[in-house]
Coordinates of N, CA and C in Angstrom, one line a residue:
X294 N -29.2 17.2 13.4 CA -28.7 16.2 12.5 C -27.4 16.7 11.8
X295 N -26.5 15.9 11.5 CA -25.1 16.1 11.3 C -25.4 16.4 9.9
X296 N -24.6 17.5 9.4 CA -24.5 17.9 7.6 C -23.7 16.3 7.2
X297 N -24.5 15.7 6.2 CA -23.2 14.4 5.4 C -22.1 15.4 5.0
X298 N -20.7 14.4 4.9 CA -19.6 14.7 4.4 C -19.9 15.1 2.6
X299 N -19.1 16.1 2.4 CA -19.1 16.0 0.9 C -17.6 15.5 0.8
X300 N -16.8 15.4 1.2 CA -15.6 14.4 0.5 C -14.8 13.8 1.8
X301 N -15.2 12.8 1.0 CA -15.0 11.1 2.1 C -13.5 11.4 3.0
X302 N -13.1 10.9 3.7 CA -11.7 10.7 4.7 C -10.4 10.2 3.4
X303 N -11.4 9.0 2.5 CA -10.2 8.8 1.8 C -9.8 9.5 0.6
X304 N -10.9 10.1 -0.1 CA -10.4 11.4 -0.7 C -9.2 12.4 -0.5
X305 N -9.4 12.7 1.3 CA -8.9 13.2 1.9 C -7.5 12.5 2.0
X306 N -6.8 11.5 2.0 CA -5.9 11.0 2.4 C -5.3 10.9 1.2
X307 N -6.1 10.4 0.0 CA -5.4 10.9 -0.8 C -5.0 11.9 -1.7
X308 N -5.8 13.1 -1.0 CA -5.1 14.6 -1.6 C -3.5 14.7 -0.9
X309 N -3.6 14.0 0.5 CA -2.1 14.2 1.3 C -1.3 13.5 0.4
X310 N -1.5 12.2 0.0 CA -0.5 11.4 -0.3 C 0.1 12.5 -2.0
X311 N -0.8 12.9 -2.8 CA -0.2 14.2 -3.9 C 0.4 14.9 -3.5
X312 N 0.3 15.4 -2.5 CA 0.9 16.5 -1.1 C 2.1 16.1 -1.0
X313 N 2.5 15.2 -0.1 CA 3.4 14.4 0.2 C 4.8 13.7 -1.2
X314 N 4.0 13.3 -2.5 CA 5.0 13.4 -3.3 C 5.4 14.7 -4.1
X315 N 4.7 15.8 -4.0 CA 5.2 16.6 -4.7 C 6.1 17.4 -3.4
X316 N 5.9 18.0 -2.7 CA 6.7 18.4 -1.6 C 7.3 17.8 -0.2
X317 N 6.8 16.4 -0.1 CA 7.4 16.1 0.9 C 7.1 16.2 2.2
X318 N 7.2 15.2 3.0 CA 5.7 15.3 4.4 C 6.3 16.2 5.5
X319 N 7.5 16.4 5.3 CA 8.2 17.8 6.3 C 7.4 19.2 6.3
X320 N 7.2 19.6 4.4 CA 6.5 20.9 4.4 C 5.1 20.9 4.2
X321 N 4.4 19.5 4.5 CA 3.0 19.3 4.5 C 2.0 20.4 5.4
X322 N 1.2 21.1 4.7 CA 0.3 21.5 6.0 C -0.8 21.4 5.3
X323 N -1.9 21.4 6.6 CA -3.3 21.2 6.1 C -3.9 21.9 5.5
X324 N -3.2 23.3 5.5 CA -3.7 24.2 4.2 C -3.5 23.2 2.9
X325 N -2.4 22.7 2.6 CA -1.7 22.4 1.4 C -2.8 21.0 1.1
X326 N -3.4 20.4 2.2 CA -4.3 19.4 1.9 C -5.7 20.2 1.6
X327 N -6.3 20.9 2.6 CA -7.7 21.3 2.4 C -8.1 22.4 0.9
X328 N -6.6 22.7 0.2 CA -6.8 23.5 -1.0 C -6.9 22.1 -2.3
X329 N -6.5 21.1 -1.9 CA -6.8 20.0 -3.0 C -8.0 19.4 -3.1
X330 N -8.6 19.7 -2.0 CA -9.9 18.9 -1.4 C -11.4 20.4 -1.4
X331 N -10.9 21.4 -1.2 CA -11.8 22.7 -1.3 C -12.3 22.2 0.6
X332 N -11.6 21.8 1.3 CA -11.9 22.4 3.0 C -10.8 23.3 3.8
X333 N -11.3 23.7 4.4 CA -10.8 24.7 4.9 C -10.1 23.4 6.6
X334 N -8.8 24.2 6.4 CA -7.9 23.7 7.7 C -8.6 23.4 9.0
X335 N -9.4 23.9 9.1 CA -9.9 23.8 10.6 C -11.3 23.0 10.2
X336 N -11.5 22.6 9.2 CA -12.6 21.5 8.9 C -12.1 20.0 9.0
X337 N -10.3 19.9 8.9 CA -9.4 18.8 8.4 C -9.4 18.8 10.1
X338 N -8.9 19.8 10.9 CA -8.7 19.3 11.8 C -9.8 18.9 12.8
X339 N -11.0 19.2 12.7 CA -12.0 18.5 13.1 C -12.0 17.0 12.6
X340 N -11.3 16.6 11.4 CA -11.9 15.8 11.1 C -11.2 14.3 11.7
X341 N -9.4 15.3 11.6 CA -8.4 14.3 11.9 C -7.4 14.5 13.4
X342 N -8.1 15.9 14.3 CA -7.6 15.7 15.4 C -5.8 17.5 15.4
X343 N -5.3 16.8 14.3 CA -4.0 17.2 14.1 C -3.6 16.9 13.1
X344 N -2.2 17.9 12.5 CA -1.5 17.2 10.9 C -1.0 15.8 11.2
X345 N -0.5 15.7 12.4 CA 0.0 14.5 13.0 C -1.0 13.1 13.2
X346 N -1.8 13.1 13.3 CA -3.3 12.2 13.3 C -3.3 11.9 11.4
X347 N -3.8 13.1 10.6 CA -4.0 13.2 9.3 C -2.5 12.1 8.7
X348 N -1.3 12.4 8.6 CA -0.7 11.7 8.2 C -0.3 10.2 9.0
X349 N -0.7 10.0 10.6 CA -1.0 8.5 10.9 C -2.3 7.7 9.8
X350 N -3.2 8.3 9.8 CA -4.0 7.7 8.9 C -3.7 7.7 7.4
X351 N -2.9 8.7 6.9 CA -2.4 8.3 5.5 C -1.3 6.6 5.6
X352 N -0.6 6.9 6.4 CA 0.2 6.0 6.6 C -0.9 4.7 6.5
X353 N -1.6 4.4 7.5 CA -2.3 3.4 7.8 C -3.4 2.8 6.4
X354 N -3.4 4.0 5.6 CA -4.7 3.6 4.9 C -4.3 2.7 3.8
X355 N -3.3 2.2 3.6 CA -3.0 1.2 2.7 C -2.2 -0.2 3.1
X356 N -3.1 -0.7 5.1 CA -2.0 -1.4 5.0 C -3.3 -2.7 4.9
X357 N -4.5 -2.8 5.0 CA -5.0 -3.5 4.4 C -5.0 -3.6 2.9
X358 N -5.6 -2.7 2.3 CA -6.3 -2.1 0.9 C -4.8 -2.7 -0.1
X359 N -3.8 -2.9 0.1 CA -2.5 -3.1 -0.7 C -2.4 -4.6 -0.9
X360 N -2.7 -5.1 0.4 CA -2.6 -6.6 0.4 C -4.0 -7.6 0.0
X361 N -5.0 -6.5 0.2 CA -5.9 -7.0 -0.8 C -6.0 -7.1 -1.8
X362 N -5.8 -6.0 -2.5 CA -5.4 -5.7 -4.1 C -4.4 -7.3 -4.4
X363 N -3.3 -7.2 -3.9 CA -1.9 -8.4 -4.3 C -3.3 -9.5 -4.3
X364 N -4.0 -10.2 -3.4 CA -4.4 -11.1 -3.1 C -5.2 -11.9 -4.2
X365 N -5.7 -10.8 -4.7 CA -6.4 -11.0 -6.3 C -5.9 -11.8 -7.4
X366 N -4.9 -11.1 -7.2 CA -4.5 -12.4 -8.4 C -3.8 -13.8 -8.3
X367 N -4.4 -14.4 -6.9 CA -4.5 -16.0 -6.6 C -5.6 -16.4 -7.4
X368 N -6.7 -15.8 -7.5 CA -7.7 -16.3 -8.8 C -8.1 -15.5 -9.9
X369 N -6.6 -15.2 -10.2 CA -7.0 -14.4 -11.7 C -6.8 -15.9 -13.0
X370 N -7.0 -15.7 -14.0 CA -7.0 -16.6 -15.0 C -6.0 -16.4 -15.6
X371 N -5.2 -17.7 -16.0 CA -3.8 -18.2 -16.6 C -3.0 -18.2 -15.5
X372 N -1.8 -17.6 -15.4 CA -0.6 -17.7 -15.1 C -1.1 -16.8 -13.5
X373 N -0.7 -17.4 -12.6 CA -0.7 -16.5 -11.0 C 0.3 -15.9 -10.5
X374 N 1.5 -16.5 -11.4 CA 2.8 -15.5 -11.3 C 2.8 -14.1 -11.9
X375 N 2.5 -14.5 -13.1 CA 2.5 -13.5 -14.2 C 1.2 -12.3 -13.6
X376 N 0.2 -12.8 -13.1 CA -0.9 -12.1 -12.4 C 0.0 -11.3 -11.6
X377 N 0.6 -12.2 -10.7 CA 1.2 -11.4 -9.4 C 2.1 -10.0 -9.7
X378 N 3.2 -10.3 -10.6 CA 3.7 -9.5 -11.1 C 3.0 -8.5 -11.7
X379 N 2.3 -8.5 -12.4 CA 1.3 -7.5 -12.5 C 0.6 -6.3 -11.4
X380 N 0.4 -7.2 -10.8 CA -0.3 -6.6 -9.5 C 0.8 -5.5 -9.1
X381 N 1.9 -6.2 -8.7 CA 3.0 -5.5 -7.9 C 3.5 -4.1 -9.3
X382 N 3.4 -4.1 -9.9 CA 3.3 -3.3 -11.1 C 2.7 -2.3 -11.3
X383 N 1.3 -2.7 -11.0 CA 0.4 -1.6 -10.8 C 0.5 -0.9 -9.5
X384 N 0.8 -1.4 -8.5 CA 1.2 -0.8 -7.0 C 2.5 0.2 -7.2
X385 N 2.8 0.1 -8.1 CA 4.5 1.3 -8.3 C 4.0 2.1 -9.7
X386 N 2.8 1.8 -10.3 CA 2.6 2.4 -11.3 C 2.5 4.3 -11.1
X387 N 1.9 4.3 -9.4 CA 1.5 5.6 -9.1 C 3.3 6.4 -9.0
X388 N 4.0 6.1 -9.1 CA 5.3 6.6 -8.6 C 5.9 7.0 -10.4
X389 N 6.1 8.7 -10.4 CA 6.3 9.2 -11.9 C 7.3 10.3 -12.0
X390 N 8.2 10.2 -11.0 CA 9.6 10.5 -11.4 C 10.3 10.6 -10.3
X391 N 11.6 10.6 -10.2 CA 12.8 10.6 -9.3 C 12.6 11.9 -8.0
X392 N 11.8 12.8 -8.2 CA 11.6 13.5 -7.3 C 10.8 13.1 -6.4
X393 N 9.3 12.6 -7.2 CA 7.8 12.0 -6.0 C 8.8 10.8 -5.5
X394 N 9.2 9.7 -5.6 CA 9.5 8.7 -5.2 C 10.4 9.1 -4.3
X395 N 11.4 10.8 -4.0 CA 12.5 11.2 -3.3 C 11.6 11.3 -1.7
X396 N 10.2 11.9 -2.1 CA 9.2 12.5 -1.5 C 8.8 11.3 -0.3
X397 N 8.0 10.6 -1.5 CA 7.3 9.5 -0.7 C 8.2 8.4 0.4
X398 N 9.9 7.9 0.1 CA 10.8 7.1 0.5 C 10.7 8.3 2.5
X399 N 11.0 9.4 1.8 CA 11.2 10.3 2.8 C 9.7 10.3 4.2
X400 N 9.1 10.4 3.9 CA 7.6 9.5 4.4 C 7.9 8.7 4.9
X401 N 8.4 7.6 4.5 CA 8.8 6.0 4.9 C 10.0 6.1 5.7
X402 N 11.2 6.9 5.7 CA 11.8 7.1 7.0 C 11.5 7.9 7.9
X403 N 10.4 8.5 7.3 CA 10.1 9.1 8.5 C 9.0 8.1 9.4
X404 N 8.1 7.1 8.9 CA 7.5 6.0 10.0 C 8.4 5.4 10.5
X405 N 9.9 4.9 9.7 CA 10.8 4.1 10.5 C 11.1 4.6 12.0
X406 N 11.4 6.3 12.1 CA 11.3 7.0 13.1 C 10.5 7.0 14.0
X407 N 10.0 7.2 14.0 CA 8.6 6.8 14.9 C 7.9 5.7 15.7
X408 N 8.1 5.9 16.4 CA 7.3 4.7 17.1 C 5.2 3.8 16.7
X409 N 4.9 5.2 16.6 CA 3.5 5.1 15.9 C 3.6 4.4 14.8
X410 N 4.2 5.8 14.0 CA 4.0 5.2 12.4 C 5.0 3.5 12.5
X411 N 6.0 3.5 12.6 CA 6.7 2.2 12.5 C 5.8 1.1 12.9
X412 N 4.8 1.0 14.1 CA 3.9 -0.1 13.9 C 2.7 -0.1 12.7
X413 N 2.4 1.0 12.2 CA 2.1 0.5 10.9 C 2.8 0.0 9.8
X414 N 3.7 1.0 9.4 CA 4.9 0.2 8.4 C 5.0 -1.7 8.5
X415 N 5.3 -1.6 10.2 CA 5.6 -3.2 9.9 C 4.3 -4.1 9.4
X416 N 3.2 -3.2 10.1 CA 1.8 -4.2 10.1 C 1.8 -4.3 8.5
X417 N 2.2 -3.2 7.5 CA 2.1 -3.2 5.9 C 3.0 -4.2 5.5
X418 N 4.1 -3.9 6.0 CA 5.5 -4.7 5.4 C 5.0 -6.2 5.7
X419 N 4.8 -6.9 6.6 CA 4.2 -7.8 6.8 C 3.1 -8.2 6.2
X420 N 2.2 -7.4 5.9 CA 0.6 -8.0 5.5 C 0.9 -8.3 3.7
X421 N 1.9 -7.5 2.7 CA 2.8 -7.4 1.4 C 2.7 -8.8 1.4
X422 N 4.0 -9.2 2.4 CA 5.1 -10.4 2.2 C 3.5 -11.7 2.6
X423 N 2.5 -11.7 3.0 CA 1.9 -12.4 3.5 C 0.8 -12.4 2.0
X424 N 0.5 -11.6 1.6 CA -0.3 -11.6 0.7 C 0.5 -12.2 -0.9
X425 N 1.7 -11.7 -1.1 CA 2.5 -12.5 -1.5 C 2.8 -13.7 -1.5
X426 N 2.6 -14.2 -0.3 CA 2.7 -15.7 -0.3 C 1.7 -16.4 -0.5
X427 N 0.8 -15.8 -0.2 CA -1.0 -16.5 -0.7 C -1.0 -16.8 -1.8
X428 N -0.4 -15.4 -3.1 CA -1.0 -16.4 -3.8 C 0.7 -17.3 -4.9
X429 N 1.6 -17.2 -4.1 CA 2.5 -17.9 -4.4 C 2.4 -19.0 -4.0
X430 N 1.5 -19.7 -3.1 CA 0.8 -21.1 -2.8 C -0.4 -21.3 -3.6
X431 N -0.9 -20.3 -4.0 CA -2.1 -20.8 -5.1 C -0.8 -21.1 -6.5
X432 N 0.0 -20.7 -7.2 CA 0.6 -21.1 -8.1 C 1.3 -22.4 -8.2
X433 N 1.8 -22.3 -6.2 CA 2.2 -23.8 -6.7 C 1.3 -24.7 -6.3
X434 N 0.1 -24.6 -6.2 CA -1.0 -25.6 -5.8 C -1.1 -26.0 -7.6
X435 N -1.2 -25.0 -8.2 CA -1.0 -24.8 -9.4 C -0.2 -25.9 -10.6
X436 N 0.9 -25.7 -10.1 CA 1.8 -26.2 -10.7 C 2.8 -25.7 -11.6
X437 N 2.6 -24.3 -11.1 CA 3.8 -23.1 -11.6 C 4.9 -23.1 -11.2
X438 N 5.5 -23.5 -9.7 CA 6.5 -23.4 -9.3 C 7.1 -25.2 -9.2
X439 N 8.4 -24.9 -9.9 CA 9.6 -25.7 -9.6 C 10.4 -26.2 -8.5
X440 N 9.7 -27.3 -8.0 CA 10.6 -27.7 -6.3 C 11.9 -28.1 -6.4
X441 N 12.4 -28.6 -7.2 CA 13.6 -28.6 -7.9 C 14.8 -27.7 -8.1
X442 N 13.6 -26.5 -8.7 CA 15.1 -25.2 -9.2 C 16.0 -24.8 -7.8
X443 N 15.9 -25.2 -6.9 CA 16.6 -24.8 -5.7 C 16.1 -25.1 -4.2
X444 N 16.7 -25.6 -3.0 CA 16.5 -26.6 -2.2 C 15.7 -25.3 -1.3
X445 N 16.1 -24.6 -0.9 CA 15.2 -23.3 -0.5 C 14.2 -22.8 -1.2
X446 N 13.6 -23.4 -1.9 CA 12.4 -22.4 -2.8 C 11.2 -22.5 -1.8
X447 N 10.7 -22.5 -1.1 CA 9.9 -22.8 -0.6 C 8.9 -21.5 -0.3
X448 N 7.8 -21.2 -0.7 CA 7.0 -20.3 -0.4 C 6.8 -18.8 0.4
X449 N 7.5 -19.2 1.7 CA 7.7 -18.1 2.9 C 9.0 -17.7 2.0
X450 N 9.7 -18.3 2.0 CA 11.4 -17.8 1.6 C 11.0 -17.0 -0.1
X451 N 10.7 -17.5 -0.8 CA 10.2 -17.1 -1.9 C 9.8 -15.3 -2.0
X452 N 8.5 -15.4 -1.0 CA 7.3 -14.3 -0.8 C 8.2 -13.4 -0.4
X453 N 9.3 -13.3 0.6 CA 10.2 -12.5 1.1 C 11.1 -11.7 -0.3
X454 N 11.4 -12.9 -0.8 CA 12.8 -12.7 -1.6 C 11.7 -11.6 -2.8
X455 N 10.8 -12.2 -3.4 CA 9.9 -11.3 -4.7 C 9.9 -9.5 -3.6
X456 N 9.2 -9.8 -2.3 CA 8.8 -8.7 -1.8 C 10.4 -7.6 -1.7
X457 N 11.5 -8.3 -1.1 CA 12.6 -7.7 -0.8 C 13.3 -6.9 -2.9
X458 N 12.7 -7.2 -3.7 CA 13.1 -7.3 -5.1 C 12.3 -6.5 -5.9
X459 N 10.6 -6.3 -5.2 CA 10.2 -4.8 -5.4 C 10.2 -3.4 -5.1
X460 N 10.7 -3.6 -3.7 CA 11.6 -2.4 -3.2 C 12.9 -2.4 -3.6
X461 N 13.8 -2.8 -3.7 CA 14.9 -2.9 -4.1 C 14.9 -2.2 -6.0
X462 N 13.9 -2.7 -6.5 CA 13.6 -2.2 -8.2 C 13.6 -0.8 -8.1
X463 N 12.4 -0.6 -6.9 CA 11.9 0.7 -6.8 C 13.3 1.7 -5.8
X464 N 14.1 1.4 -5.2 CA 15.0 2.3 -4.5 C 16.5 1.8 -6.1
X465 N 16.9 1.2 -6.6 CA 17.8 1.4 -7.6 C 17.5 2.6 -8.8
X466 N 15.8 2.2 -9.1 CA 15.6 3.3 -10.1 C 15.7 4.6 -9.6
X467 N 15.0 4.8 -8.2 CA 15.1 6.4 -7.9 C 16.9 6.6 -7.8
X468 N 17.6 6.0 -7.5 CA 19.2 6.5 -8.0 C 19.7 6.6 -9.2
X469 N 19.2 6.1 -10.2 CA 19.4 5.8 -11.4 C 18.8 6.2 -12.4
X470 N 17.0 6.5 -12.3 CA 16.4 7.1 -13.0 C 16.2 6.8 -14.4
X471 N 16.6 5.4 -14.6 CA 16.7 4.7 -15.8 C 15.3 4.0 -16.3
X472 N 14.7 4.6 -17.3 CA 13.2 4.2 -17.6 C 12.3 4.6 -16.4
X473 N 11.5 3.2 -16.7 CA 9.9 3.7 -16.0 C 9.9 2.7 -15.0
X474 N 10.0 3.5 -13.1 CA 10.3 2.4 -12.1 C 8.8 1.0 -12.6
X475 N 7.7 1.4 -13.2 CA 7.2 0.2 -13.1 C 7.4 -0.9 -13.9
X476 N 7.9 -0.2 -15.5 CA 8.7 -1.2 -16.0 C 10.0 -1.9 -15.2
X477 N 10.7 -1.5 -14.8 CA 11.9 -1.9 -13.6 C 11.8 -2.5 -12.7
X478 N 10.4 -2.7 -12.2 CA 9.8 -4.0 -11.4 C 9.3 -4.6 -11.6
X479 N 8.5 -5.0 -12.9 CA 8.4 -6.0 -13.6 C 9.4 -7.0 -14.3
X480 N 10.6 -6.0 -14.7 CA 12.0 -6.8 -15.3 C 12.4 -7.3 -14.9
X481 N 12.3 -7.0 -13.2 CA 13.7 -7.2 -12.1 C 12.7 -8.7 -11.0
X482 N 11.2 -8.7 -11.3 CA 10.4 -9.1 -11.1 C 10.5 -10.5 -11.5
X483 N 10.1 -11.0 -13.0 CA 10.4 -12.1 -13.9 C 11.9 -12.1 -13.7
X484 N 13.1 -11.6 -13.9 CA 13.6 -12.0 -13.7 C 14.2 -13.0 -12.2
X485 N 13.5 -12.7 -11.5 CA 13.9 -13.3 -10.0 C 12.8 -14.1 -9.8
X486 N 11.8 -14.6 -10.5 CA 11.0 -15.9 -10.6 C 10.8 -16.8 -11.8
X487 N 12.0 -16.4 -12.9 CA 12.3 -17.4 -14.1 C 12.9 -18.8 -13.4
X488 N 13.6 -18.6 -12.4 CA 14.9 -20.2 -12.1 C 13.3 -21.0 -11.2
X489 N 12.4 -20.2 -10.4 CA 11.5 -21.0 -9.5 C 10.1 -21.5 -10.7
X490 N 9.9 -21.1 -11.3 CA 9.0 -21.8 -13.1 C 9.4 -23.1 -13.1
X491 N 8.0 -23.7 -12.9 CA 8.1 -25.5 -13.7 C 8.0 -25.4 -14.8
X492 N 8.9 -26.3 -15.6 CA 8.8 -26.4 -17.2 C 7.7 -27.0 -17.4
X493 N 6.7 -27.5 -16.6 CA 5.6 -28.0 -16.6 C 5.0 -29.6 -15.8
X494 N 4.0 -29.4 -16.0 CA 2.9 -30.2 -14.5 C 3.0 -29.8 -13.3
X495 N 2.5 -30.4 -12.4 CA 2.0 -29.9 -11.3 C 2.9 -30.6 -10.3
X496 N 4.0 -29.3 -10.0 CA 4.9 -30.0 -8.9 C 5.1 -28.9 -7.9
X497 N 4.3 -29.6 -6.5 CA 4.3 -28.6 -5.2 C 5.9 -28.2 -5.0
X498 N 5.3 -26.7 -4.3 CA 6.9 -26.3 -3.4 C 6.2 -26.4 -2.5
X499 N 7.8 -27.2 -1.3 CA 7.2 -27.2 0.5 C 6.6 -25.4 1.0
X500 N 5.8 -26.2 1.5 CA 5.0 -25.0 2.6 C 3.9 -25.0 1.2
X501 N 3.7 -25.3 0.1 CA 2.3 -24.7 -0.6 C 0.8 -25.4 0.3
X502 N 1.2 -26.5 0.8 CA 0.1 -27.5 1.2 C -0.7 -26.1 2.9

């Protein structure tokens, strides 16, 4: 009978992901993970094949888990904007200075590279903007969003524009380094969903139905 695991896969993924923002997934080795975790390299590689395997599955491990999280706050109480924003808030909350975020970006061109990793990226990039729109149709089922404030508002277009405006928060502040990136996506956040706010009642945007 097999010894149980004493520390789970996702443990494991995320001692890399610490790895990965403090030094960067170039000088990643499985020493540098199995000394976070107390296993030994040739225990990691039993577990994940290769370093190359170990950071496909870091890659991978948040492309459900991220969009679930967002999805939550279609039935949070009060405001499902303000919920959402939140959400997306707390997803950049882990990113704590101009270096890790130099780290982690560097990660992310490196799936662009790749053929492997890049079909995750997109399956993430996609499942974000999708989960985003869930519950940007619970709001305006709601009666949060403004069909009026602009002839394009419409939910798909919307989910894109918020999603394209959290990355963008988060790649200005790593150049700039001005405050706290999660404050900076929250600001940049509300402000790019103040013009789509109903001043009040319940008035659908196309595509909420």
């Amino acid at each position: 009978m097999p010894r149980p695991r004493t520390v789970s896969d996702g443990e494991i993924l995320a001692a890399a992901a610490v790895v990965i923002g403090e030094i960067g997934p170039d000088r990643l080795t499985l020493g540098d993970v199995g000394r976070r975790v107390g296993l030994a390299p040739a225990t990691l590689l039993q577990r994940f094949g290769s370093r190359r395997e170990l950071l496909l599955a870091l890659a991978g491990h948040d492309v459900d888990a991220v969009p679930a999280r967002l999805r939550t706050a279609a039935s949070a109480p009060g405001s499902l904007l303000d919920a959402l924003v939140a959400a997306l808030v707390d997803t950049a909350s882990h990113i704590d200075s101009p270096a890790r975020f130099a780290n982690h970006l560097a990660f992310l061109l490196k799936d662009l590279a790749d053929p492997d990793f890049q079909a995750i990226t997109h399956r993430y990039g996609a499942g974000v903007t999708a989960a985003i729109r869930d519950v940007l149709a619970a709001a305006a089922d709601r009666g949060e969003l403004d069909a009026d404030a602009d002839a394009d508002a419409d939910v798909d277009a919307l989910a894109h524009l918020v999603h394209v405006v959290y990355n963008g928060a988060l790649v200005t502040w790593g150049m700039t380094s001005s405050g706290q990136p999660a404050d900076r996506v929250g600001q940049h956040l509300r402000q790019v969903l103040a013009p789509y706010r109903a001043a009040g009642g319940r008035r659908a945007v196309a595509g909420s139905a």
